[in-house]
Amino acid sequence: MPSLYIDGEWVASGDATCAQVVNPSDGSIVAEVDVATDAQVQAAIGAARRAFDHTDWPWSPTGERAALLDRVADLLARDEEEIARLETLNTGKAMRESRLDVQDVARVFRYYADLADKDAGRLVDASNPSIVSRIVYEPVGVCGLIGPWNYPLLQLSWKVAPALAAGNTIISKPASLTPLTTIHLTHLLEEAGAPRGVVNLVLGPGARVGQALADSADVDMISLTGGLEAGQALVRGAAVNMKKIAMELGGKSPNIVFADADFDTAVDNALTAAFVHSGQVCSAGCRAIVQDEIHDAFVDAIGQRADAIRLGHGMDDRTETGALISAEHRAKVEAYVRGAVEEGARLVAGGHRPAEADLQDGFYFRPTVFADVGPHMRIIREEVFGPVLTIERFTTEDEAIALANDTTYGLAGAVWTADASRAQRVAGRLRHGTVWINDYNTYLPQAEWGGFKRSGIGRELGPSGLDEYREAKHIWQNTAPGPMGWFGG
C-alpha cells in the first residue's frame, strides 16, 4: 500500500524509491515505505497551501474541528493494540511502554478537542465608549510538523492535535527510522473525516524533506522535536522566510537526591528516569546528583540494580528495557562510554553489549553507570541519548543547584527530598522547563512542556501548546467615526 498522503490521496514514491524499516530488537525488516521525491514534497506543500487559502477549513466552527479530534481519539482507542505493536516493532521499546504511549496520544487529542473552543479572544478596554477593541486568535497557516524517532507517535501528536484544533493545515514528516505509527495515524485522520489537503504526510530524510519544509515560503510554521544540529539547520532555513518556529531539542537532565529522601524510592526512580526506553528519552534523568551522606550507598545500589535489568525483545512481556534504535546509534553510545573511561570516570555497571545469544541480532547495550565523574567530561556535558547514567556528588543545596544548572540544556530535572520548603526552593532555582519533586518523567496534556537554553524554543501541550499554532490579531472598531481635524483646511 502507498505510504505518502498528499492532497487527500495515498500515493507511492514518484521515482519508486523505498526505505526499509528495521526492527531494532532483532535487525529484521518490518516494512518498506515510500520516500517522497522533491516534487512530491512540493506537491504536499501546495495541497496544504490551497486547503488553507481556498477552503473554509481555517474558519470552520471550532466544534467541527473538536469533533474531528474526538473521532481520532476514538479510533486510537479502537486500534490501540495494533498501534502499540507497530510502535514496538519500529522502536524496540517494550510493549507495555507502547500501550501507554497510545493511551497518552488519545488523551492529547481529547484535550485539544476540549480546548479548541475555550478561548475565542478578549475585549480590551480602550477607555472610549465609541471603541470596540478585540483580540482574536487565528491559525498560523501551513505547518510543517517534524517528529523524532524515540516517541514517534506521541510527540507528533503533540503537534498534530493543537495544529488542527487551531484550524491549520499540516504536512507531517516523521523520522525516517520510525514512520509506521505516523502512517497509521494519518489513516485515522482520513477515516475521521479530515478534509482534502488539510492533512498531508511525506517520508524521507530530514536533511532533504524536512529542510524543504523549512525553506519553503509557502510553509508558515515549522515544529520540530529532534536533535540540536537538526534544529539549527531548520532555523537557518526558516529565518530566510521569517516563519514561526517551535522546537524541542533534547536535554541533559539532572536528578538531585538529598540525603533525607526515601533512599529506596529515590534509587528505584533514578533507574526508571535513566533507563526506560534504554535512555532514549529527551528528558531522561541521565545525571544523578547525590548528597555526600548517601552518595556511596546510592552508587552501590544503582550499580547492583542496573546490572539486574532485563533486556529483551520489545514483544517479550518479560522485557524491562529494549534495544537502541540502530547499529549506528549504538556505536555512538559506545564511543561516549569509551571516552568516559579514558577521561577517568569509574565504570560501576554495564558499559558493554549483552552476552545473551538471543540478543545478538538486535542493537542492545547494557544499562551503564559511571561514578567519579568531573564537570568537564563529555559524558557530563553532551547528550548521549542512551542507557548511560552518571552520578555526581554534592554537599550543600547551593552546590546541587549549581551542578544541575551547569549545562547548555534546560529541558527537565527533579529534586528528591523530605523537606517541602527545600523542594520548592530548589525547584524555583532550577533553569529547566519541567521540574519534578519526588517523581520523574510524568506529564499531563494540560501542562506545558518545553525547555530553556539549547533545549528549544516555545512550548508544547497545555494552552501554550495551542497558542504556538495561533496568531493573535487586534481588531479595532470605531462605532462613531468622524473627522480627526489633524490637518487644517
Coordinates of C-alpha atoms in Angstrom, one line a residue:
M1 CA 0.0 0.0 0.0
P2 CA 1.4 3.5 -0.8
S3 CA 2.6 5.3 2.3
L4 CA 2.6 9.0 1.2
Y5 CA -0.6 11.0 1.7
I6 CA -0.8 14.1 -0.5
D7 CA -3.9 16.2 -1.2
G8 CA -6.3 13.5 0.1
E9 CA -4.7 10.6 -1.9
W10 CA -2.4 7.8 -0.9
V11 CA 0.5 7.7 -3.4
A12 CA 3.7 5.8 -4.0
S13 CA 7.1 7.4 -4.4
G14 CA 7.4 9.3 -7.6
D15 CA 10.6 7.6 -8.5
A16 CA 9.9 4.3 -6.9
T17 CA 12.4 4.9 -4.1
C18 CA 11.6 2.9 -0.9
A19 CA 13.2 2.7 2.5
Q20 CA 13.4 -0.3 4.8
V21 CA 12.1 -0.1 8.3
V22 CA 14.1 -2.1 10.7
N23 CA 13.1 -3.8 14.0
P24 CA 15.9 -2.8 16.5
S25 CA 15.1 -5.8 18.6
D26 CA 16.4 -8.3 16.1
G27 CA 17.5 -6.4 13.0
S28 CA 14.7 -7.8 10.8
I29 CA 12.9 -5.8 8.1
V30 CA 9.5 -4.8 9.3
A31 CA 8.3 -3.0 6.2
E32 CA 9.2 -0.9 3.2
V33 CA 7.9 2.6 2.8
D34 CA 7.8 5.1 0.0
V35 CA 10.3 8.0 0.0
A36 CA 8.9 11.3 -1.3
T37 CA 10.6 13.0 -4.2
D38 CA 11.4 16.7 -4.1
A39 CA 8.4 17.2 -6.4
Q40 CA 6.1 15.3 -4.1
V41 CA 7.2 17.3 -1.1
Q42 CA 6.4 20.5 -3.0
A43 CA 3.0 18.9 -4.0
A44 CA 2.2 18.3 -0.3
I45 CA 3.1 21.9 0.5
G46 CA 0.9 23.1 -2.4
A47 CA -2.0 21.0 -1.2
A48 CA -1.8 22.3 2.3
R49 CA -1.4 25.9 1.0
R50 CA -4.6 25.5 -1.2
A51 CA -6.6 24.0 1.6
F52 CA -5.7 26.8 3.9
D53 CA -6.1 29.7 1.4
H54 CA -9.1 28.5 -0.6
T55 CA -11.3 26.3 1.6
D56 CA -13.3 27.2 4.7
W57 CA -11.3 24.8 6.9
P58 CA -9.4 27.5 8.8
W59 CA -12.7 29.3 9.5
S60 CA -14.8 26.3 10.2
P61 CA -16.6 26.2 13.6
T62 CA -14.3 25.1 16.4
G63 CA -16.9 22.5 17.3
E64 CA -16.4 20.8 14.0
R65 CA -12.6 20.7 14.4
A66 CA -13.1 19.4 18.0
A67 CA -15.4 16.7 16.8
L68 CA -12.7 15.6 14.3
L69 CA -10.1 15.3 17.1
D70 CA -12.6 13.4 19.3
R71 CA -13.2 10.9 16.4
V72 CA -9.5 10.4 16.1
A73 CA -9.2 9.7 19.8
D74 CA -12.0 7.1 19.5
L75 CA -10.1 5.4 16.6
L76 CA -6.9 5.4 18.5
A77 CA -8.6 3.6 21.4
R78 CA -10.1 1.1 18.9
D79 CA -6.7 0.4 17.3
E80 CA -4.6 0.6 20.5
E81 CA -3.1 -2.9 20.4
E82 CA -2.2 -2.7 16.7
I83 CA -0.7 0.7 17.0
A84 CA 1.3 -0.3 20.1
R85 CA 2.6 -3.4 18.2
L86 CA 3.7 -1.2 15.3
E87 CA 5.4 1.2 17.7
T88 CA 7.3 -1.6 19.4
L89 CA 8.3 -3.3 16.2
N90 CA 9.6 0.1 14.9
T91 CA 11.3 1.4 18.0
G92 CA 12.3 -1.7 20.0
K93 CA 10.6 -0.4 23.2
A94 CA 8.7 -2.8 25.4
M95 CA 5.0 -3.3 24.6
R96 CA 3.9 -2.0 28.0
E97 CA 5.6 1.3 27.1
S98 CA 4.0 1.4 23.7
R99 CA 0.5 0.8 25.1
L100 CA 0.9 3.7 27.5
D101 CA 2.1 5.9 24.6
V102 CA -1.0 5.2 22.5
Q103 CA -3.3 5.9 25.5
D104 CA -1.4 9.2 26.1
V105 CA -1.9 10.1 22.4
A106 CA -5.6 9.6 22.7
R107 CA -5.7 11.8 25.8
V108 CA -3.8 14.6 23.9
F109 CA -6.4 14.5 21.1
R110 CA -9.2 14.7 23.6
Y111 CA -7.6 17.5 25.5
Y112 CA -7.2 19.7 22.4
A113 CA -10.7 18.8 21.2
D114 CA -11.9 20.2 24.6
L115 CA -9.7 23.3 24.5
A116 CA -10.4 24.2 20.8
D117 CA -13.4 26.4 21.6
K118 CA -12.4 27.6 25.1
D119 CA -10.7 30.9 24.1
A120 CA -12.4 32.9 21.5
G121 CA -10.4 36.0 22.3
R122 CA -11.0 39.0 24.6
L123 CA -12.2 42.6 24.7
V124 CA -9.7 45.3 25.5
D125 CA -10.8 48.4 27.5
A126 CA -10.0 51.3 25.1
S127 CA -11.3 53.9 27.7
N128 CA -13.7 55.2 25.0
P129 CA -17.3 54.1 24.7
S130 CA -17.2 54.5 20.9
I131 CA -14.4 52.0 20.5
V132 CA -14.7 48.2 20.4
S133 CA -11.2 46.7 20.7
R134 CA -11.0 42.9 20.4
I135 CA -8.1 40.4 20.4
V136 CA -9.0 37.3 18.3
Y137 CA -6.9 34.2 17.5
E138 CA -6.4 32.8 14.0
P139 CA -4.5 29.8 12.7
V140 CA -0.9 30.4 11.6
G141 CA -1.4 28.7 8.2
V142 CA 0.5 25.8 6.7
C143 CA 2.5 23.9 9.4
G144 CA 5.4 21.5 8.8
L145 CA 5.5 19.0 11.7
I146 CA 8.7 17.0 12.1
G147 CA 8.8 14.2 14.6
P148 CA 11.5 12.2 16.5
W149 CA 12.3 8.5 16.3
N150 CA 12.2 7.8 20.1
Y151 CA 8.5 8.6 20.6
P152 CA 7.3 8.9 17.0
L153 CA 3.5 8.8 17.6
L154 CA 3.3 10.5 21.0
Q155 CA 5.4 13.5 20.2
L156 CA 4.0 14.0 16.7
S157 CA 0.5 14.0 18.4
W158 CA 1.7 17.0 20.5
K159 CA 1.9 18.9 17.2
V160 CA -0.9 17.4 15.1
A161 CA -3.7 17.8 17.6
P162 CA -3.2 21.5 18.5
A163 CA -2.4 22.4 14.9
L164 CA -5.7 21.0 13.7
A165 CA -7.6 22.4 16.7
A166 CA -6.4 25.9 15.7
G167 CA -7.5 25.4 12.1
N168 CA -4.1 25.0 10.4
T169 CA -3.3 22.7 7.5
I170 CA -0.4 20.3 8.1
I171 CA 2.4 18.3 6.5
S172 CA 3.7 15.6 8.8
K173 CA 7.3 14.3 8.4
P174 CA 8.1 11.5 10.8
A175 CA 11.7 10.4 11.5
S176 CA 13.0 8.2 8.7
L177 CA 13.7 5.4 11.1
T178 CA 10.2 5.2 12.7
P179 CA 7.4 6.2 10.2
L180 CA 5.0 3.3 10.8
T181 CA 2.7 4.8 13.5
T182 CA 2.5 8.2 11.8
I183 CA 1.3 6.4 8.7
H184 CA -1.4 4.7 10.8
L185 CA -2.3 8.0 12.4
T186 CA -2.7 9.6 9.0
H187 CA -5.1 6.8 8.0
L188 CA -7.1 7.5 11.2
L189 CA -7.2 11.2 10.4
E190 CA -8.5 10.3 6.9
E191 CA -11.1 7.9 8.4
A192 CA -12.2 10.6 10.9
G193 CA -13.0 12.9 8.0
A194 CA -10.1 15.4 7.7
P195 CA -10.9 17.5 4.6
R196 CA -8.8 17.1 1.4
G197 CA -5.5 18.8 1.6
V198 CA -5.7 19.6 5.3
V199 CA -3.6 16.6 6.3
N200 CA -0.5 15.6 4.3
L201 CA 2.3 13.1 5.0
V202 CA 5.7 12.9 3.4
L203 CA 8.5 10.5 4.2
G204 CA 12.2 10.8 3.7
P205 CA 15.5 12.1 5.2
G206 CA 15.3 15.2 7.3
A207 CA 18.2 16.9 5.6
R208 CA 16.2 16.9 2.4
V209 CA 12.5 16.6 3.1
G210 CA 12.4 18.4 6.5
Q211 CA 14.7 21.1 5.2
A212 CA 12.4 21.6 2.2
L213 CA 9.6 22.4 4.6
A214 CA 11.7 24.9 6.5
D215 CA 13.0 26.5 3.3
S216 CA 9.6 26.9 1.6
A217 CA 8.0 30.3 1.6
D218 CA 4.6 28.5 1.4
V219 CA 5.1 27.0 4.9
D220 CA 4.2 29.4 7.7
M221 CA 5.5 27.4 10.6
I222 CA 8.0 24.6 11.5
S223 CA 7.6 22.5 14.6
L224 CA 10.5 20.0 15.3
T225 CA 11.3 17.5 18.0
G226 CA 14.8 16.3 17.4
G227 CA 18.5 16.9 17.8
L228 CA 20.2 20.3 18.3
E229 CA 22.0 20.1 14.9
A230 CA 18.8 19.4 13.0
G231 CA 17.1 22.2 14.8
Q232 CA 19.9 24.7 14.0
A233 CA 19.7 23.7 10.3
L234 CA 16.0 24.2 10.2
V235 CA 16.2 27.5 12.0
R236 CA 18.6 28.8 9.4
G237 CA 16.1 27.8 6.6
A238 CA 13.1 29.2 8.5
A239 CA 14.9 32.5 9.1
V240 CA 15.0 33.3 5.4
N241 CA 11.2 33.5 5.3
M242 CA 10.8 34.6 8.9
K243 CA 8.5 31.7 9.6
K244 CA 7.3 30.8 13.1
I245 CA 9.2 28.0 14.8
A246 CA 8.7 25.7 17.8
M247 CA 11.4 23.3 18.7
E248 CA 12.2 20.8 21.4
L249 CA 15.9 19.8 21.0
G250 CA 16.8 17.5 23.8
G251 CA 18.3 17.7 27.3
K252 CA 20.9 16.7 29.9
S253 CA 18.6 16.4 32.8
P254 CA 19.7 16.5 36.5
N255 CA 18.1 14.3 39.1
I256 CA 19.0 15.8 42.5
V257 CA 18.8 13.4 45.6
F258 CA 19.1 14.9 49.1
A259 CA 20.1 12.7 52.0
D260 CA 16.7 13.0 53.6
A261 CA 14.9 11.5 50.6
D262 CA 13.5 8.0 51.0
F263 CA 16.5 6.0 49.8
D264 CA 14.9 3.0 48.2
T265 CA 12.3 5.1 46.4
A266 CA 14.9 7.5 45.1
V267 CA 17.1 4.7 43.8
D268 CA 14.1 3.0 42.1
N269 CA 13.0 6.2 40.4
A270 CA 16.6 7.1 39.3
L271 CA 16.7 3.7 37.5
T272 CA 13.4 4.5 35.7
A273 CA 14.5 8.0 34.9
A274 CA 17.7 6.9 33.3
F275 CA 16.9 3.5 31.7
V276 CA 13.3 3.5 30.4
H277 CA 13.4 3.0 26.6
S278 CA 17.2 2.4 27.1
G279 CA 17.7 6.1 27.9
Q280 CA 16.5 7.2 24.5
V281 CA 14.3 9.9 26.1
C282 CA 14.9 13.6 25.7
S283 CA 14.1 14.2 29.4
A284 CA 16.0 11.1 30.7
G285 CA 17.4 11.6 34.2
C286 CA 20.9 10.9 33.0
R287 CA 22.7 12.9 35.7
A288 CA 22.1 11.8 39.2
I289 CA 23.4 14.4 41.6
V290 CA 23.6 12.9 45.1
Q291 CA 24.3 14.3 48.5
D292 CA 27.6 13.2 50.2
E293 CA 26.0 11.3 53.1
I294 CA 24.3 8.8 50.8
H295 CA 26.4 9.0 47.7
D296 CA 28.5 5.8 48.1
A297 CA 25.5 3.7 49.1
F298 CA 23.5 5.2 46.2
V299 CA 26.2 4.3 43.7
D300 CA 26.4 0.7 45.0
A301 CA 22.6 0.3 45.0
I302 CA 22.2 1.8 41.5
G303 CA 25.0 -0.4 40.1
Q304 CA 23.5 -3.6 41.5
R305 CA 20.0 -2.8 40.2
A306 CA 21.3 -1.7 36.8
D307 CA 23.1 -5.0 36.4
A308 CA 19.9 -6.8 37.1
I309 CA 17.8 -5.0 34.4
R310 CA 16.3 -7.5 31.9
L311 CA 17.0 -6.6 28.3
G312 CA 14.9 -8.2 25.6
H313 CA 12.8 -8.1 22.5
G314 CA 10.1 -5.5 22.6
M315 CA 7.4 -8.1 22.1
D316 CA 8.5 -10.2 25.1
D317 CA 6.4 -9.3 28.1
R318 CA 9.3 -10.1 30.4
T319 CA 11.4 -7.3 28.8
E320 CA 12.2 -4.3 31.1
T321 CA 14.0 -2.3 28.5
G322 CA 14.8 -2.9 24.9
A323 CA 17.3 -2.2 22.1
L324 CA 18.8 1.0 20.9
I325 CA 17.3 2.4 17.7
S326 CA 20.1 1.4 15.3
A327 CA 23.6 0.0 15.0
E328 CA 24.8 3.5 14.2
H329 CA 23.3 4.9 17.3
R330 CA 24.7 2.1 19.5
A331 CA 28.2 2.8 18.1
K332 CA 27.7 6.5 19.1
V333 CA 26.8 5.4 22.7
E334 CA 29.8 3.1 22.8
A335 CA 32.1 5.9 21.8
Y336 CA 30.8 8.0 24.7
V337 CA 31.4 5.2 27.1
R338 CA 34.9 4.6 25.9
G339 CA 35.6 8.3 26.1
A340 CA 34.3 8.5 29.7
V341 CA 36.7 5.6 30.8
E342 CA 39.6 7.4 29.0
E343 CA 38.8 10.6 30.9
G344 CA 38.9 8.8 34.2
A345 CA 35.3 8.1 35.1
R346 CA 34.7 5.0 37.2
L347 CA 32.6 2.4 35.4
V348 CA 30.2 0.9 38.0
A349 CA 27.8 -1.1 35.8
G350 CA 27.3 -2.1 32.2
G351 CA 29.5 -0.5 29.6
H352 CA 29.2 -3.3 27.1
R353 CA 26.8 -5.2 24.8
P354 CA 24.9 -8.1 26.4
A355 CA 26.3 -11.6 26.0
E356 CA 23.0 -13.5 25.7
A357 CA 22.8 -15.4 22.4
D358 CA 19.2 -14.3 21.7
L359 CA 20.2 -10.6 21.8
Q360 CA 23.0 -10.7 19.3
D361 CA 20.9 -9.7 16.3
G362 CA 19.4 -6.6 17.9
F363 CA 21.1 -3.3 18.8
Y364 CA 21.4 -3.8 22.6
F365 CA 23.6 -2.2 25.1
R366 CA 23.7 -2.9 28.8
P367 CA 22.5 -0.1 31.2
T368 CA 25.6 1.7 32.2
V369 CA 26.5 3.6 35.3
F370 CA 29.5 5.9 35.9
A371 CA 30.7 7.5 39.2
D372 CA 33.7 9.8 40.0
V373 CA 32.8 12.0 37.0
G374 CA 34.0 15.5 36.5
P375 CA 32.1 18.6 35.3
H376 CA 34.2 18.9 32.2
M377 CA 33.9 15.3 30.9
R378 CA 32.0 14.9 27.6
I379 CA 29.8 12.3 29.4
I380 CA 28.5 15.1 31.6
R381 CA 28.4 17.9 29.0
E382 CA 26.9 16.2 25.9
E383 CA 23.6 14.4 25.3
V384 CA 24.4 10.6 25.0
F385 CA 20.7 9.6 24.4
G386 CA 21.3 6.1 25.5
P387 CA 21.3 3.9 28.7
V388 CA 24.1 5.8 30.5
L389 CA 23.7 7.3 34.0
T390 CA 26.4 9.4 35.6
I391 CA 26.4 10.0 39.4
E392 CA 27.9 13.3 40.8
R393 CA 28.2 14.2 44.4
F394 CA 27.3 17.4 46.3
T395 CA 27.4 18.8 49.8
T396 CA 25.2 21.9 50.0
E397 CA 21.9 22.9 48.5
D398 CA 23.6 25.7 46.6
E399 CA 26.2 23.3 45.2
A400 CA 23.4 20.9 44.0
I401 CA 21.7 23.8 42.2
A402 CA 24.9 25.0 40.6
L403 CA 25.7 21.5 39.3
A404 CA 22.2 21.0 38.0
N405 CA 22.2 24.3 36.1
D406 CA 25.7 23.8 34.7
T407 CA 24.5 22.6 31.3
T408 CA 23.7 24.2 28.0
Y409 CA 20.4 22.3 28.1
G410 CA 17.4 23.0 30.2
L411 CA 14.5 20.6 29.4
A412 CA 13.7 18.9 32.7
G413 CA 15.0 18.0 36.1
A414 CA 14.0 16.6 39.5
V415 CA 14.6 17.0 43.2
W416 CA 14.2 14.3 45.9
T417 CA 13.8 15.4 49.5
A418 CA 11.5 15.1 52.5
D419 CA 11.9 18.8 53.2
A420 CA 8.9 20.5 51.4
S421 CA 10.4 24.0 51.8
R422 CA 13.7 22.9 50.3
A423 CA 12.0 21.2 47.5
Q424 CA 10.2 24.4 46.5
R425 CA 13.4 26.5 46.8
V426 CA 15.4 24.2 44.6
A427 CA 12.6 23.7 42.0
G428 CA 12.3 27.5 41.8
R429 CA 16.0 28.0 41.1
L430 CA 16.5 25.2 38.5
R431 CA 16.7 26.5 35.0
H432 CA 14.7 23.7 33.4
G433 CA 11.3 23.7 31.7
T434 CA 9.8 20.9 33.8
V435 CA 10.9 20.2 37.4
W436 CA 9.5 17.2 39.3
I437 CA 9.5 16.9 43.1
N438 CA 9.8 13.4 44.4
D439 CA 8.8 12.0 41.0
Y440 CA 10.2 11.7 37.4
N441 CA 9.1 11.7 33.8
T442 CA 5.4 12.2 34.4
Y443 CA 3.5 14.7 32.3
L444 CA -0.1 15.9 31.6
P445 CA -1.6 17.0 28.3
Q446 CA -2.8 20.2 30.0
A447 CA 0.6 21.2 31.4
E448 CA 3.2 22.9 29.2
W449 CA 6.3 21.0 28.1
G450 CA 9.5 22.6 26.7
G451 CA 13.0 23.7 27.6
F452 CA 15.2 26.6 28.5
K453 CA 18.5 27.4 26.7
R454 CA 19.5 24.9 24.0
S455 CA 16.6 22.6 24.8
G456 CA 14.4 24.5 22.5
I457 CA 12.0 27.3 21.6
G458 CA 8.4 27.5 22.5
R459 CA 6.2 25.1 24.4
E460 CA 4.1 22.0 23.6
L461 CA 1.0 20.8 25.5
G462 CA -1.2 22.9 27.7
P463 CA -2.8 26.2 26.5
S464 CA 0.6 27.4 25.3
G465 CA 0.8 24.4 23.0
L466 CA -2.3 25.6 21.2
D467 CA -1.0 29.2 21.2
E468 CA 2.0 28.1 19.2
Y469 CA -0.3 27.3 16.3
R470 CA -2.3 30.6 16.5
E471 CA -1.7 34.2 15.7
A472 CA -3.2 37.0 17.8
K473 CA -5.0 39.7 15.9
H474 CA -6.1 43.1 17.2
I475 CA -9.4 44.4 15.7
W476 CA -10.3 48.0 16.5
Q477 CA -13.7 49.3 15.6
N478 CA -14.7 52.9 15.9
T479 CA -18.5 52.9 16.2
A480 CA -18.8 56.7 15.9
P481 CA -16.3 57.8 13.3
G482 CA -15.8 61.4 12.4
P483 CA -13.1 63.8 11.2
M484 CA -9.9 63.9 13.2
G485 CA -9.1 67.5 12.4
W486 CA -5.4 66.8 12.5
F487 CA -4.6 68.9 9.5
G488 CA -6.2 72.2 8.7
G489 CA -8.2 73.0 5.5

